[in-house]
Amino acid sequence: MKVGIFFGSSTGNTESAVEKLVDLMNENGFTAESHNVASISTDDFDNYETMIFATSTWNDGELQDDFDSIYRDFEKYDFSGKKIGFVGLGDQEGYSENFLDGIGTLYNACKGAEFFGFWPTAGYDYDASTAVVDGKFVGLALDADNQDEMTDERIEKWVAQIKKELGA
Ligand SMILES: Cc1cc2nc3c(=O)[nH]c(=O)nc-3n(C[C@H](O)[C@H](O)[C@H](O)COP(=O)(O)O)c2cc1C
């Protein structure tokens, strides 16, 4: 199953998580391809039925900078028929009121899509997050600032989960 992973990363944390995710997905029957959103447009979404958006959150709840331009076109893009998952990077201690809001913003912008990869909130300590819908994060939640030692295991679990959900 071909999956396009579209990421934005300022200090490399999301990029390094995406590299691990791509390797693991490709070992598990997916054909995962990653693209930095700094150098693509929404036209590139046309090549994929299944997509993952990966972003960190900055400046009290904002999307990572490289998403700014492409995000403006989300509203015009027809996401119906797409299967979409999310990976969010954030700092639950330093930005507890806006933990992972970036993936919350993207989730709300992907109107008409079918979503996969929701993730439990147990094991995280934060005050507020727009990335939580019906009691779960809308995607894989990673915190390289405070829980980096859990990142690899979380990615492994998430890949096993989406493999089941997507039937790859
Ligand atoms: C100035 C600044 C603002 C931040 N704002 C948030 C925030 O609002 N919410 C959050 O969850 N994380 C926030 N973070 C944490 C980053 O999202 C986190 O360090 C992430 O791993 C960075 O990933 P990247 O290198 O891929 O951009 C902030 C970090 C900095 C330095």
XYZ file of C-alpha atoms and ligand atoms in Angstrom:
199
model
C 0.000 0.000 0.000
C 1.469 3.329 -1.109
C 1.442 6.047 1.564
C 2.591 9.661 1.180
C 4.016 11.181 4.348
C 4.071 14.973 4.311
C 6.083 16.622 7.077
C 7.301 19.966 8.361
C 10.154 20.222 10.850
C 12.103 23.205 12.248
C 14.815 21.602 14.386
C 14.761 18.100 12.893
C 12.687 16.248 15.504
C 9.713 15.561 13.241
C 12.008 14.788 10.338
C 13.871 12.169 12.361
C 10.602 10.594 13.584
C 9.394 10.456 9.971
C 12.620 8.738 8.881
C 12.029 6.028 11.491
C 8.379 5.763 10.498
C 9.213 5.358 6.797
C 11.766 2.609 7.499
C 9.405 0.708 9.760
C 6.409 1.061 7.465
C 8.454 -0.215 4.556
C 9.457 -3.236 6.628
C 5.759 -3.854 7.289
C 4.288 -4.099 3.839
C 3.757 -0.407 3.074
C 5.445 1.632 0.393
C 5.975 4.849 2.336
C 7.362 7.973 0.671
C 8.173 11.144 2.607
C 7.980 14.723 1.346
C 9.011 17.916 3.095
C 6.106 20.359 2.780
C 8.603 23.178 2.266
C 9.001 22.040 -1.333
C 5.634 20.665 -2.481
C 2.070 21.795 -3.224
C -1.342 20.234 -2.599
C -1.167 18.872 -6.186
C 1.278 16.299 -4.795
C -1.571 14.871 -2.691
C -3.179 13.638 -5.926
C -0.586 10.829 -6.061
C -1.837 9.202 -2.863
C -5.064 7.739 -1.589
C -3.486 7.238 1.850
C -1.524 10.060 3.460
C 0.089 10.962 6.768
C 0.690 14.553 7.854
C 3.468 15.024 10.399
C 4.046 18.373 12.081
C 5.462 19.913 15.220
C 3.675 22.770 16.994
C 5.246 26.188 17.543
C 4.498 29.541 19.182
C 1.613 28.530 21.435
C -0.385 26.321 19.154
C 0.786 27.254 15.636
C 1.604 24.874 12.813
C 5.274 24.431 11.957
C 6.284 27.305 9.616
C 6.737 25.270 6.442
C 3.068 24.275 6.558
C 1.926 27.915 6.389
C 1.807 28.254 2.634
C 0.420 24.798 1.774
C -2.129 25.002 4.610
C -3.810 27.959 2.888
C -4.680 25.602 0.016
C -6.154 22.868 2.240
C -9.498 24.591 2.181
C -9.635 24.356 -1.651
C -8.447 20.737 -1.758
C -10.962 17.907 -2.010
C -9.930 15.362 0.622
C -12.949 13.114 0.088
C -11.928 9.520 -0.662
C -8.552 9.999 1.091
C -7.457 8.085 4.156
C -5.467 10.377 6.448
C -3.383 9.889 9.585
C -1.305 12.308 11.673
C 1.933 12.378 13.615
C 2.433 15.278 16.036
C 5.553 16.445 17.846
C 5.262 18.752 20.825
C 6.392 19.645 24.334
C 3.773 18.680 26.930
C 5.646 20.369 29.799
C 6.718 23.628 28.207
C 3.540 24.143 26.158
C 0.976 22.288 28.223
C -1.922 24.508 27.089
C -1.269 23.843 23.399
C 0.190 20.355 23.305
C 0.252 19.103 19.670
C -2.263 21.706 18.478
C -0.637 21.552 15.030
C -2.163 18.167 14.223
C -5.494 19.386 15.614
C -5.390 22.234 13.096
C -4.595 19.901 10.201
C -7.265 17.391 11.252
C -9.905 20.120 11.172
C -8.707 21.222 7.733
C -8.962 17.777 6.071
C -12.700 17.960 5.500
C -14.358 14.865 4.026
C -11.431 12.493 4.597
C -11.556 9.182 6.432
C -9.141 9.136 9.392
C -6.947 6.410 10.853
C -4.379 6.089 13.633
C -6.112 7.713 16.615
C -3.945 7.323 19.710
C -4.676 7.087 23.466
C -3.924 10.065 25.726
C -2.751 7.847 28.627
C 0.918 8.397 29.442
C 0.919 12.117 28.613
C 0.522 15.010 31.063
C -0.787 18.253 29.553
C -3.552 20.776 30.234
C -5.130 21.317 26.815
C -4.822 20.134 23.229
C -6.906 20.730 20.110
C -5.444 17.423 18.878
C -7.781 15.479 21.186
C -11.087 14.433 19.617
C -13.502 12.090 21.424
C -10.887 11.461 24.126
C -8.051 10.420 21.813
C -5.251 12.177 19.984
C -6.078 12.384 16.274
C -2.708 10.780 15.541
C 0.538 9.485 16.975
C 1.689 11.808 19.789
C 5.450 12.220 20.227
C 7.379 14.389 22.673
C 11.088 14.490 21.843
C 11.654 17.133 24.544
C 10.406 15.142 27.546
C 9.844 11.530 26.504
C 12.348 10.910 23.741
C 13.181 7.477 25.129
C 9.589 6.407 24.317
C 9.600 7.598 20.722
C 10.842 4.428 19.016
C 8.429 2.189 20.914
C 5.518 4.531 20.204
C 6.313 4.542 16.481
C 6.515 0.731 16.483
C 3.140 0.400 18.207
C 1.546 2.913 15.892
C 2.808 1.132 12.775
C 1.339 -2.154 14.083
C -1.942 -0.331 14.769
C -2.244 1.338 11.355
C -1.232 -1.887 9.628
C -4.310 -3.496 11.179
C -6.548 -0.506 10.537
C -5.509 -0.138 6.911
C -5.191 -3.836 6.235
C -1.700 -3.428 4.720
C 9.410 28.658 20.804
C 8.790 27.293 20.859
C 7.414 27.179 20.840
C 6.800 25.919 20.938
N 5.427 25.835 20.987
C 4.844 24.623 21.190
C 3.424 24.511 21.347
O 2.679 25.492 21.305
N 2.905 23.263 21.544
C 3.677 22.135 21.594
O 3.152 21.047 21.779
N 5.027 22.219 21.437
C 5.632 23.422 21.242
N 6.995 23.511 21.091
C 7.801 22.264 21.104
C 8.169 21.745 19.698
O 7.008 21.415 18.971
C 9.036 20.503 19.864
O 10.299 20.885 20.350
C 9.203 19.688 18.598
O 9.853 18.468 18.908
C 9.973 20.405 17.501
O 9.952 19.600 16.363
P 10.658 20.021 14.991
O 12.134 20.082 15.261
O 10.337 18.931 14.049
O 10.078 21.325 14.555
C 7.604 24.756 21.002
C 9.003 24.885 20.997
C 9.590 26.128 20.955
C 11.097 26.215 20.997
